[in-house]
Short mmCIF file of C-alpha atoms and ligand atoms in Angstrom, two decimals:
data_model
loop_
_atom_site.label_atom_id
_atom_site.label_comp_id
_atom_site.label_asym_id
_atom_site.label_seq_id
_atom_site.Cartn_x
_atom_site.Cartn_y
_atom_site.Cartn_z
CA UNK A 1052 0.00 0.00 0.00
CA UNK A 1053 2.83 2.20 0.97
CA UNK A 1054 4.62 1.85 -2.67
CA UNK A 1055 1.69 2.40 -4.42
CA UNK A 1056 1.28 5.85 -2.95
CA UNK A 1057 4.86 6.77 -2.89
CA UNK A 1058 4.72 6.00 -6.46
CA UNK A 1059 1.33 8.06 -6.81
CA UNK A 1060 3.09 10.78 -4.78
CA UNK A 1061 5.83 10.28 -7.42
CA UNK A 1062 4.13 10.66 -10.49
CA UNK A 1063 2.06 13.63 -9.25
CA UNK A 1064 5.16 15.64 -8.29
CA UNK A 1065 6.88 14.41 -11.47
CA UNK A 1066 3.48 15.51 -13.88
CA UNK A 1067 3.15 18.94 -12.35
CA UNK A 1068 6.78 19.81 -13.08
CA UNK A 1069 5.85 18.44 -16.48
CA UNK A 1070 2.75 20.95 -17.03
CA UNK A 1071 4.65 24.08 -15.16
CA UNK A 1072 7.01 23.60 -17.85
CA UNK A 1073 4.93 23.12 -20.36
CA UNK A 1074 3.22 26.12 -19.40
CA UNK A 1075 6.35 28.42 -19.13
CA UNK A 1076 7.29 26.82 -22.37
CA UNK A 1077 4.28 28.73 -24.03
CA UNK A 1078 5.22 31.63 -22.72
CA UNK A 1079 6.45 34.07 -25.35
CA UNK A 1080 6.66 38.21 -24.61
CA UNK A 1081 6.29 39.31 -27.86
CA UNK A 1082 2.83 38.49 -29.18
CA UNK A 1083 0.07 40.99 -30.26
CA UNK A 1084 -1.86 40.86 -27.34
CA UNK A 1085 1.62 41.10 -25.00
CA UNK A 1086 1.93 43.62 -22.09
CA UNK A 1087 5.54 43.04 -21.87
CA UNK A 1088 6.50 44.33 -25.18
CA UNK A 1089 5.34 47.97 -24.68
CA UNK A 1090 4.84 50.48 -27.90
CA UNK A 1091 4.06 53.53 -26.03
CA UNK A 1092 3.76 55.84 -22.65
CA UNK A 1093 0.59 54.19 -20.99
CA UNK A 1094 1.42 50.72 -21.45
CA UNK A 1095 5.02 51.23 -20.50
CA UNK A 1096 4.17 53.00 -17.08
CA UNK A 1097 1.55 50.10 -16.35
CA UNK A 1098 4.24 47.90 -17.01
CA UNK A 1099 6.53 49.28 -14.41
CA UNK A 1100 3.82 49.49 -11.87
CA UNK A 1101 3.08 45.91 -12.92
CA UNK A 1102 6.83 44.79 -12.51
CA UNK A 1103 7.25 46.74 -9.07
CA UNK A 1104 4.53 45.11 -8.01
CA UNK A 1105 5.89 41.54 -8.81
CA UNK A 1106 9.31 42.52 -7.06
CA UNK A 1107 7.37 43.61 -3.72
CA UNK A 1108 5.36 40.59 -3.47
CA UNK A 1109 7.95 38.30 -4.87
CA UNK A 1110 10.31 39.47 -1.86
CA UNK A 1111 7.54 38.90 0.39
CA UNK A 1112 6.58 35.49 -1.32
CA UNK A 1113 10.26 34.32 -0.30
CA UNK A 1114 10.21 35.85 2.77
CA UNK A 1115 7.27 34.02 4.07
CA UNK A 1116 7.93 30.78 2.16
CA UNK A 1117 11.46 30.73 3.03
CA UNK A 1118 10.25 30.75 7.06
CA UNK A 1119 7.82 27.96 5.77
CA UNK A 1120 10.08 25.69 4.41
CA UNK A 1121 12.79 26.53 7.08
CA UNK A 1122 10.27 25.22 9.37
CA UNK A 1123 8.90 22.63 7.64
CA UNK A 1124 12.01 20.70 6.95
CA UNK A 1125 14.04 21.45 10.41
CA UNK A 1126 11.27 20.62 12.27
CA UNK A 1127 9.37 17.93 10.62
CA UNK A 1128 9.02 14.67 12.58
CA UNK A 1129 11.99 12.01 11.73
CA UNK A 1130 11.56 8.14 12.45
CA UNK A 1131 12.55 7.16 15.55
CA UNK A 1132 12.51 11.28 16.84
CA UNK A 1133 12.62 11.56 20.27
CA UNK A 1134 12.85 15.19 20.50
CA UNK A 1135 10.20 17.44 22.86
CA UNK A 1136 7.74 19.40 21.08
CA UNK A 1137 9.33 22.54 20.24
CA UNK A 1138 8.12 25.24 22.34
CA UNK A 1139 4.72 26.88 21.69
CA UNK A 1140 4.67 30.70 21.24
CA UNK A 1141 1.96 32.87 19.93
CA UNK A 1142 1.33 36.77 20.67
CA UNK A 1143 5.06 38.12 20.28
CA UNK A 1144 4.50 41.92 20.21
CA UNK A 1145 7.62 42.24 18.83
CA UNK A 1146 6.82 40.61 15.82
CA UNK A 1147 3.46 41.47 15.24
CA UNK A 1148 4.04 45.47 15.39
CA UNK A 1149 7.06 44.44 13.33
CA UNK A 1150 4.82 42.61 10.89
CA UNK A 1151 2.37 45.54 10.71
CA UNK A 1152 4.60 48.34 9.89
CA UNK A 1153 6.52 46.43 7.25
CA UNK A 1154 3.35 45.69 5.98
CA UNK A 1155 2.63 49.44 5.80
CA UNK A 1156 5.71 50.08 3.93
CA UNK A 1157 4.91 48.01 1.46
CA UNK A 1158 1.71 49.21 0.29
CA UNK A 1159 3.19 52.56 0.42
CA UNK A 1160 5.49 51.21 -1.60
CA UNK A 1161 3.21 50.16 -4.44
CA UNK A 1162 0.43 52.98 -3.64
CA UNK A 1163 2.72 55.93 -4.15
CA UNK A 1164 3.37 55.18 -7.53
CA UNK A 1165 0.08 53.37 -8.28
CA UNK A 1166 -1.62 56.71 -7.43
CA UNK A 1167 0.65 58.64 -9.28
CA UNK A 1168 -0.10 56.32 -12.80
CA UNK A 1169 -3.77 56.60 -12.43
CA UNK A 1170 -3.14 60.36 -12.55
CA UNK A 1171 -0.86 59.64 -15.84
CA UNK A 1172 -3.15 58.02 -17.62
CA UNK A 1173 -5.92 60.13 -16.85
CA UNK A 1174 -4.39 63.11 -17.98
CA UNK A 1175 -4.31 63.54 -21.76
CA UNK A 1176 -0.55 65.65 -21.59
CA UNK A 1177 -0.28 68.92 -24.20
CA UNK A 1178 2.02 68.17 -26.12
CA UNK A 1179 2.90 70.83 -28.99
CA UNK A 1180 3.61 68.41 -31.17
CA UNK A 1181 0.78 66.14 -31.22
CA UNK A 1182 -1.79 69.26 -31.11
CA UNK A 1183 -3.73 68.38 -34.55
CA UNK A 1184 -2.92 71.92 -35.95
CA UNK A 1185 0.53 70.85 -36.14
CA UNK A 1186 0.74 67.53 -37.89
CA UNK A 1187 -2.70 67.27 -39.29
CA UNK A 1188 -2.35 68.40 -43.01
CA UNK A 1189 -6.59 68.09 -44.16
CA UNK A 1190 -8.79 70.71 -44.48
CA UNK A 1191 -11.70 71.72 -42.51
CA UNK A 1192 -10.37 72.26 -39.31
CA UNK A 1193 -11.80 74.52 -36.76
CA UNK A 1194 -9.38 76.87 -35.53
CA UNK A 1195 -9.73 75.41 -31.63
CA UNK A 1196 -9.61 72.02 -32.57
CA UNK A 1197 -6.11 72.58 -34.09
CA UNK A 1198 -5.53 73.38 -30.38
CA UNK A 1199 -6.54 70.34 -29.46
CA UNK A 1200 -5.15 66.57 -29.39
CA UNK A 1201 -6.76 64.04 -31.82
CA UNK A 1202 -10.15 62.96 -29.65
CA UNK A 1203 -11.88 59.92 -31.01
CA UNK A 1204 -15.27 58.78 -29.59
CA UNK A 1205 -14.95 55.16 -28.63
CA UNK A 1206 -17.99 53.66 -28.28
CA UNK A 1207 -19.26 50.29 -27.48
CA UNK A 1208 -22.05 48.49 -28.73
CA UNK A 1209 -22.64 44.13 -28.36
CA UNK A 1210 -20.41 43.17 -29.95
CA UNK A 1211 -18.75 45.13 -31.70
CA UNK A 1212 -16.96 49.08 -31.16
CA UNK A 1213 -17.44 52.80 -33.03
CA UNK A 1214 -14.96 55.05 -33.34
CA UNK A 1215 -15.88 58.44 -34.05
CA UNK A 1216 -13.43 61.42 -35.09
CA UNK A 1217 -15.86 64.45 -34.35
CA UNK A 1218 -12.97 66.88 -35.08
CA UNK A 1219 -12.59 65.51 -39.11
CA UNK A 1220 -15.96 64.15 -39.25
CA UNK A 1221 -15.73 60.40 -39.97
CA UNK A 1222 -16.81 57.70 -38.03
CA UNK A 1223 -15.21 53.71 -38.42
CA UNK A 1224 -15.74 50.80 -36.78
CA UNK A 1225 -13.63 47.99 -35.50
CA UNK A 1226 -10.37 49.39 -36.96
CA UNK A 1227 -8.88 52.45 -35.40
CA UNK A 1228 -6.31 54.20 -37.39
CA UNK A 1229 -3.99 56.19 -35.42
CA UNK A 1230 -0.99 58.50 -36.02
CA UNK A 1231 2.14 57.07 -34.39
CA UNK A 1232 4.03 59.23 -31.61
CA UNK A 1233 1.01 61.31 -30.80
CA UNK A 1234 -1.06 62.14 -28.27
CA UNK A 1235 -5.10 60.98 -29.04
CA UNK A 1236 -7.12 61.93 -26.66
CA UNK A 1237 -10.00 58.89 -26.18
CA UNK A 1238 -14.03 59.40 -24.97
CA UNK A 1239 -15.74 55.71 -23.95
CA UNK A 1240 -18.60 55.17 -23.66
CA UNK A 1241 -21.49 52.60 -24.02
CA UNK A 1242 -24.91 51.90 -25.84
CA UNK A 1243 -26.05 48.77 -23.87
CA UNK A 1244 -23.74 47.17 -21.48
CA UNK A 1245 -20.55 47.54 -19.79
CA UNK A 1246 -17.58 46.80 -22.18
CA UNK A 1247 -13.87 47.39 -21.37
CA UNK A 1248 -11.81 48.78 -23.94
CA UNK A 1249 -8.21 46.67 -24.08
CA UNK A 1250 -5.31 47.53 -26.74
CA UNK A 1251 -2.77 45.34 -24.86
CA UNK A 1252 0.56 46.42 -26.09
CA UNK A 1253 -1.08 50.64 -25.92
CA UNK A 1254 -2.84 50.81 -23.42
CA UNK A 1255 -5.85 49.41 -21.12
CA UNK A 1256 -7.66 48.80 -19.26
CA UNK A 1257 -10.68 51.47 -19.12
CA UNK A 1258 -14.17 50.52 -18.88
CA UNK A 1259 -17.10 51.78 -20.86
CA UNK A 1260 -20.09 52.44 -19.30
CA UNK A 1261 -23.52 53.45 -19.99
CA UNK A 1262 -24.84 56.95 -18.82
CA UNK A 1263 -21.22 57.78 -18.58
CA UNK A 1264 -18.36 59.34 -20.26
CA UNK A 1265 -14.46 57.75 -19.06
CA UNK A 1266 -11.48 59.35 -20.91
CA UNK A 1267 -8.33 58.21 -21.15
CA UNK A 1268 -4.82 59.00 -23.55
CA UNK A 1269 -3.07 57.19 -25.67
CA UNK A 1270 -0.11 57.15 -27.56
CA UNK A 1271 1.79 54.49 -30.03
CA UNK A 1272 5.44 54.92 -29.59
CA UNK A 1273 7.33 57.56 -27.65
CA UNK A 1274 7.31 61.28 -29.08
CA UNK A 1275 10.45 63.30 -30.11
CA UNK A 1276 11.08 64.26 -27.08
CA UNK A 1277 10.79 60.95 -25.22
CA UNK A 1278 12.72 59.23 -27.97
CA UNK A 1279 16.06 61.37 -27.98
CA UNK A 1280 15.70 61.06 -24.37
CA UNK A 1281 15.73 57.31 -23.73
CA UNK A 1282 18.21 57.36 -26.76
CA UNK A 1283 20.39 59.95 -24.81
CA UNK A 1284 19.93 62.43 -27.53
CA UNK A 1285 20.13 66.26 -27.37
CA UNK A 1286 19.15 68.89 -29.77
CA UNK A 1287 17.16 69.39 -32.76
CA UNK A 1288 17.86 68.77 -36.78
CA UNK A 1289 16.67 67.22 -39.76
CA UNK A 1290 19.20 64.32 -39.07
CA UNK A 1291 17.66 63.66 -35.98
CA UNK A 1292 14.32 64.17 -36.59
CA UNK A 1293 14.80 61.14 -39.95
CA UNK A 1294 16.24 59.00 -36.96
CA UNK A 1295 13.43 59.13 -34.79
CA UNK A 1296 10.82 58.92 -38.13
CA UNK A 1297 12.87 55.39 -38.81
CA UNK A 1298 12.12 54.30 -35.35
CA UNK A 1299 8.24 55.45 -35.80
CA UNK A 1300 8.34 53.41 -38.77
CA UNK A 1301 10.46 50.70 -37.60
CA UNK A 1302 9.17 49.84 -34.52
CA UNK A 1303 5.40 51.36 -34.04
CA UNK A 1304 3.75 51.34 -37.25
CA UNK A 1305 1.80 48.38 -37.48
CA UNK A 1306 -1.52 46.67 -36.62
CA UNK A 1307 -2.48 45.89 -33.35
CA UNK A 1308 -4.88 44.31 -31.58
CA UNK A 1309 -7.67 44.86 -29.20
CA UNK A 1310 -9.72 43.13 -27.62
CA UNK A 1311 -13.05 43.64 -25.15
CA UNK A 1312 -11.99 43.44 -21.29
CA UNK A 1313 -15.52 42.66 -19.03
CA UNK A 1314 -17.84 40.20 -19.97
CA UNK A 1315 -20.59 41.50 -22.13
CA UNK A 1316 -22.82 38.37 -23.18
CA UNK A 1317 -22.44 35.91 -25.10
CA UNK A 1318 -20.13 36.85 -27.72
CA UNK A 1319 -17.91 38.78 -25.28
CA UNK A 1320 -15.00 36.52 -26.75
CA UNK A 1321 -15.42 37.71 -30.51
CA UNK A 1322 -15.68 41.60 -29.65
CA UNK A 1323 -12.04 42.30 -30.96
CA UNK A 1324 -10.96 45.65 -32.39
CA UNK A 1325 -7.74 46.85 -34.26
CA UNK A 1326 -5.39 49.80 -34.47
CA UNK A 1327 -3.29 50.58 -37.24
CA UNK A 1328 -0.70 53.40 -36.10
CA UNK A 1329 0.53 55.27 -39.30
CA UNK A 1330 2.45 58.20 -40.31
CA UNK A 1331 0.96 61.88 -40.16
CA UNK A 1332 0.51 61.45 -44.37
CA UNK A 1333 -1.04 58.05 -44.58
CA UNK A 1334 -3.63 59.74 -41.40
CA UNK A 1335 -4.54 62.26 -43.43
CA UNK A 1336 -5.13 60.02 -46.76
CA UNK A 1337 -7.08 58.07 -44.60
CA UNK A 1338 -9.22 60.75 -43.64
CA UNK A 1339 -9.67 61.81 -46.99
CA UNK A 1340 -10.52 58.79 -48.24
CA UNK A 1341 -13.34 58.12 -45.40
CA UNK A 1342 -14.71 61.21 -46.25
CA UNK A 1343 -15.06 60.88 -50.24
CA UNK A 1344 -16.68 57.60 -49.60
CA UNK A 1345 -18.20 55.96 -52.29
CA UNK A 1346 -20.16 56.48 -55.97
CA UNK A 1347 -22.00 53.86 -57.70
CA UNK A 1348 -20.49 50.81 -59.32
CA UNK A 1349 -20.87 52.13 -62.74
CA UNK A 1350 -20.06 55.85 -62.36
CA UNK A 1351 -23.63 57.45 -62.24
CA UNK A 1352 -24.41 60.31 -59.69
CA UNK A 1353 -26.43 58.58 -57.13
CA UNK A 1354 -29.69 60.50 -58.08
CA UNK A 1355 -29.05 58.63 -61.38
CA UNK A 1356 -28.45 55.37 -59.83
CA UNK A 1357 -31.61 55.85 -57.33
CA UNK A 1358 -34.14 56.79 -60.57
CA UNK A 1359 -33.05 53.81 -62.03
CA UNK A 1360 -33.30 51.90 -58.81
CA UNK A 1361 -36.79 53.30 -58.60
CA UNK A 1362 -37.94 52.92 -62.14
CA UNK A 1363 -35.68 50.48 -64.09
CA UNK A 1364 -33.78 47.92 -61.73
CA UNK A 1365 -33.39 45.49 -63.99
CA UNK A 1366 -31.41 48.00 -66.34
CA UNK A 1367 -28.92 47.79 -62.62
CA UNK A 1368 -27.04 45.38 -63.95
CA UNK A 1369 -23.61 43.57 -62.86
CA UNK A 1370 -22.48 41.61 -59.56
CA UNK A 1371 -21.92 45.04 -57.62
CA UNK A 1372 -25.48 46.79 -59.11
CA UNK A 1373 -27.24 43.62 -58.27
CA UNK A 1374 -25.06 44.13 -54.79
CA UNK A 1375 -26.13 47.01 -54.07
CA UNK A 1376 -30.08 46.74 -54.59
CA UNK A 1377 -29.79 44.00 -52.25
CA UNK A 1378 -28.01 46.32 -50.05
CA UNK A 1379 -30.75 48.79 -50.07
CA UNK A 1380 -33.31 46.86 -50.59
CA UNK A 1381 -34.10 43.08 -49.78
CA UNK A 1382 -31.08 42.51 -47.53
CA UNK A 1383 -32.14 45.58 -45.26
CA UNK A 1384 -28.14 46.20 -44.46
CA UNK A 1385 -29.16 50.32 -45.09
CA UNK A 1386 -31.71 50.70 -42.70
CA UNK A 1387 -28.56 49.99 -39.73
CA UNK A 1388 -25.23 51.09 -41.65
CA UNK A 1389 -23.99 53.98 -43.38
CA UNK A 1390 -21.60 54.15 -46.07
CA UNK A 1391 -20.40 57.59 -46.85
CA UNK A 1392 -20.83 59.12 -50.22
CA UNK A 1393 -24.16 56.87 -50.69
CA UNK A 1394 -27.18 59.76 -49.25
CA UNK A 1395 -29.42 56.71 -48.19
CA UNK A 1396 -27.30 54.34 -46.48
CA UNK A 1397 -27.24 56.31 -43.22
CA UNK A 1398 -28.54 53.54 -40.75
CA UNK A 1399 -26.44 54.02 -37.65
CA UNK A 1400 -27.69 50.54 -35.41
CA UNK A 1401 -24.76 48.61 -37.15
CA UNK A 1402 -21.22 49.68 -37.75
CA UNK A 1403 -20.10 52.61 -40.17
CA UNK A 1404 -19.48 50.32 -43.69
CA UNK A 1405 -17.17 52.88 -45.51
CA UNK A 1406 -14.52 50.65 -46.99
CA UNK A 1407 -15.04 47.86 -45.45
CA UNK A 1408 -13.01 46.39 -48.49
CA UNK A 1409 -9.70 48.19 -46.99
CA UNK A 1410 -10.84 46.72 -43.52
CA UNK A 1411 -8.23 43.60 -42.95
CA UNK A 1412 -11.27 41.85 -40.86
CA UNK A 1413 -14.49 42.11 -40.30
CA UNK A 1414 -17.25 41.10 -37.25
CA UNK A 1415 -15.47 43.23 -34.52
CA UNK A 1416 -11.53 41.63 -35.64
CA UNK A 1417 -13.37 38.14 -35.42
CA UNK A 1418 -12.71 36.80 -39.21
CA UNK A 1419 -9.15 38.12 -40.37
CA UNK A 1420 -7.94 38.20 -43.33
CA UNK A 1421 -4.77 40.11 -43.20
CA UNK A 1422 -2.21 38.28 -45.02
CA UNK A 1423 1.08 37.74 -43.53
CA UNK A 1424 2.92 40.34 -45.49
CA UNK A 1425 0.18 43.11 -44.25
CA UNK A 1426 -1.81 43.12 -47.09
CA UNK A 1427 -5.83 41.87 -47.87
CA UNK A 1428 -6.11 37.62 -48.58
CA UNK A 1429 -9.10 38.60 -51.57
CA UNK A 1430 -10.02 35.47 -51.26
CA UNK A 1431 -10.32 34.75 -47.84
CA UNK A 1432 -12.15 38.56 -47.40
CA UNK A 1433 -14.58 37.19 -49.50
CA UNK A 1434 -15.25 34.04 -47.93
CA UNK A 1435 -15.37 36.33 -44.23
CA UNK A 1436 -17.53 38.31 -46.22
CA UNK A 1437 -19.93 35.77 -47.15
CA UNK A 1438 -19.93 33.41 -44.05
CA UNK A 1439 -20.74 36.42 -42.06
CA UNK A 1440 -24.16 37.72 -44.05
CA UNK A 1441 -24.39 33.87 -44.92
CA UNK A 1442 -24.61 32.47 -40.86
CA UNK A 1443 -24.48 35.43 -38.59
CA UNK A 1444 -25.55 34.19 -35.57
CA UNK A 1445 -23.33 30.88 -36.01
CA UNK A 1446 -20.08 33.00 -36.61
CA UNK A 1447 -21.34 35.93 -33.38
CA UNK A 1448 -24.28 34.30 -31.46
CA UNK A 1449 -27.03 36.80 -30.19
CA UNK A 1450 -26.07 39.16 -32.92
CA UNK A 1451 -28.20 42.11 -34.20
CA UNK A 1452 -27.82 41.48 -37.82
CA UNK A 1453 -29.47 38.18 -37.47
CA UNK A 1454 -32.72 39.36 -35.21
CA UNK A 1455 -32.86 42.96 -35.22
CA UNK A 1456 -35.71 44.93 -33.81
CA UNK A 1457 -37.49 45.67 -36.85
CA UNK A 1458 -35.96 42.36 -38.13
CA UNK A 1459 -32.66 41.59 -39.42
CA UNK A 1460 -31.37 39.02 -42.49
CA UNK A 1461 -32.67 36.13 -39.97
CA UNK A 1462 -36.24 37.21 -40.45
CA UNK A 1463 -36.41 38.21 -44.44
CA UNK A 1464 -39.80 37.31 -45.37
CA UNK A 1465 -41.60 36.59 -48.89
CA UNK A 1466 -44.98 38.40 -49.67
CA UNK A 1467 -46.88 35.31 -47.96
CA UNK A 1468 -45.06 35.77 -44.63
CA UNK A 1469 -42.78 32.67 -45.37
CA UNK A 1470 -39.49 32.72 -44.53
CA UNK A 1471 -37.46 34.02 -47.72
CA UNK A 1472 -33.53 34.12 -46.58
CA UNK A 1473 -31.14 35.21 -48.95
CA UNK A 1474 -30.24 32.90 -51.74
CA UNK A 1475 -26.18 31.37 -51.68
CA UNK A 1476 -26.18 34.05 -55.27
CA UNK A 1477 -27.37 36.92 -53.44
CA UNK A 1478 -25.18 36.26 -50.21
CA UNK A 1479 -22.35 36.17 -52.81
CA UNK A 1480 -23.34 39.59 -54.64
CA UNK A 1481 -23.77 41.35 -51.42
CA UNK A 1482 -20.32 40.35 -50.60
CA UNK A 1483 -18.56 41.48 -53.77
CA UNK A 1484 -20.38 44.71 -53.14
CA UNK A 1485 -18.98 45.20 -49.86
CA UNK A 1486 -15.40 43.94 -51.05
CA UNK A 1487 -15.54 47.25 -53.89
CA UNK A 1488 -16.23 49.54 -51.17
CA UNK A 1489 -12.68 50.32 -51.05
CU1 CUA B 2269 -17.86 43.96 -24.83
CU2 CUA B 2269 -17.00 42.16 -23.57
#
């Protein structure tokens, strides 16, 4: 009986070194979602607070377990012991006072500079440089705003998140574009529940809440300043000013993700979001480009395109015409999105739809299809595309675009109230539509 729990004890102690290093064996730093790996002010004073943190209660973890063990082993019972029971003290003032004020320390310790990163973070800095007026080349700027820090509404709906940029006028969803090395000011709020808004390797975590307005900064990458000083740079000059663009472009441009922090329902898990951080140029062609929006697939004006909508559909011909009667029409996807440029696709219940097609996933981040080099996998957005009008509620359960109120494509019905859900053709046309809006 004895060997056969020796042996248990054995292979117990002998598996759970096996899975703690299995474990640590899966641990890499430098994944998307990694706080280690920091690209940026917020995230890299969290970090530190996170790493003091460990030290403090790692010292006190061997501390404490090094008493333990100490114990443990010099006083554990031996065979044949003959030795009294080692004396029996509780209540040592000494010790317990002792206890308490070291205990004191310590959380003074972390709470000092805890306090003082809340304050960080909750403080959107002025920094010259990253007021909009002075990197922001687009038009149609109020002259305060250029005083001002990018700001972008961030707001959360199930499942899925808005961002609005009330200074230039556009609104996205799921994919935040960002300039690198500035300052953007963020708003959060919520439409139904409370959401969290996460962008590991940024910043996070702050919650969005309904009724109420959180703010927080962000920043990907260091600015000038920050940059020549960790480099141990001084001074100004074109020279160094190309360094520290290489390092913006090295180092911080690039697409990261996000990802929804407090449980939400049931597809909490596929509420995902992404930031691109780009140069001051490419932020201002995106801008542009959100803005123009889009025309029709063949070139008319859109009062053109609606007449013959109206009067003559079936002179609407093509993949992207027949796309985008479905769009207004049958498939119901105007009545909740917008898609600049088009006057009557303002629905705002679903997600802003201007190019969609330049979007590298779609359903809140859930179905990529960035290709490993950075660019779009056609074929793969298209089969996103299509799986997501196609089965909805299998690929986000609980949806809105399945069972809206007012119905969504879940309850399409024919003229004798029988269910009439969109043909495998039509699910295909309505996603080569949305793949041209680019
Ligand atoms: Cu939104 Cu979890």
């Amino acid at each position: 009986m004895k060997t056969i729990s020796n042996g248990f004890c054995r292979f117990i102690q002998y598996f759970s070194a096996l899975i703690v290093v299995a474990f640590l064996g899966g641990c890499n730093l430098d994944t998307r979602m990694s706080t280690f790996v920091t690209k940026g002010p917020i995230a890299e004073e969290q970090l530190n607070l996170f790493m003091l943190t460990v030290w403090v209660t790692g010292i006190i973890f061997v501390i404490v377990g090094g008493v333990f063990v100490y114990a443990v082993i010099k006083f554990r019972e031996r065979p044949n012991d003959d030795r009294p029971m080692p004396s029996q003290g509780h209540g040592n003032p000494l010790v317990e006072i002792g206890l308490i004020g070291a205990s004191i320390l310590l959380l003074a310790i972390i709470a000092v500079p805890t306090l003082r990163a809340i304050w960080f973070t909750q403080e959107t800095p002025d920094d010259p440089e990253s007021r909009l007026g002075a990197w922001y080349q687009g038009d149609d700027l109020a002259e305060e705003e250029a005083e001002n820090p990018l700001i972008i509404k961030v707001i959360g709906y199930q499942w899925w998140w808005a961002f609005e940029y009330p200074q230039l006028g556009i609104t996205t969803a799921n994919e935040m574009i960002i300039p690198a090395g500035k300052v953007v000011h963020l708003e959060l709020r919520s439409i139904d529940v409370i959401h969290s808004f996460w962008l590991p390797r940024i910043a996070g975590k702050v919650d969005l809440i309904p009724g109420r307005t959180n703010s927080m900064w962000i920043q990907a990458g260091d600015n000038f300043a920050k940059w020549k000083e960790k480099q141990g740079l001084e001074g100004e000059g074109p020279e160094l000013r190309q360094d520290y663009a290489k390092y913006l472009e090295e180092e911080i441009h690039d697409y990261y993700y996000g990802q929804c922090a407090e449980y939400c329902g049931e597809s909490h898990a596929r509420m995902l979001f992404r930031t691109t951080a780009v140069d001051d140029q490419a932020f201002a062609e995106w801008v542009a480009d959100e803005k123009a929006g889009h025309g029709t697939p063949d070139g008319k004006s859109w009062d053109e395109w609606y007449a013959a909508y109206e009067e003559t559909p079936e002179e609407l011909t093509g993949d992207l015409n027949e796309g985008l009667k479905l769009f207004m029409g049958r498939a119901k996807c105007a009545t909740c999105h917008t898609v600049n440029g088009n006057p009557r696709a303002v629905g705002v219940a679903g997600p802003n739809l201007t190019n969609i097609g330049s979007r590298q996933s779609i359903a809140a981040g859930w179905l990529n299809h960035r290709a490993e080099d950075g660019s779009i996998d056609v074929e793969k957005q298209y089969d996103n595309l299509y799986k997501w009008i196609h089965e909805p509620e299998v690929v986000k359960p609980g949806n809105l675009m399945w069972k809206a109120n007012g119905g969504g494509i879940g309850e399409l019905i024919d003229e004798h109230g029988e269910p009439a859900l969109l043909t495998d053709e039509e699910v295909s046309k309505l996603s080569l539509y949305l793949q041209s809006l680019k």
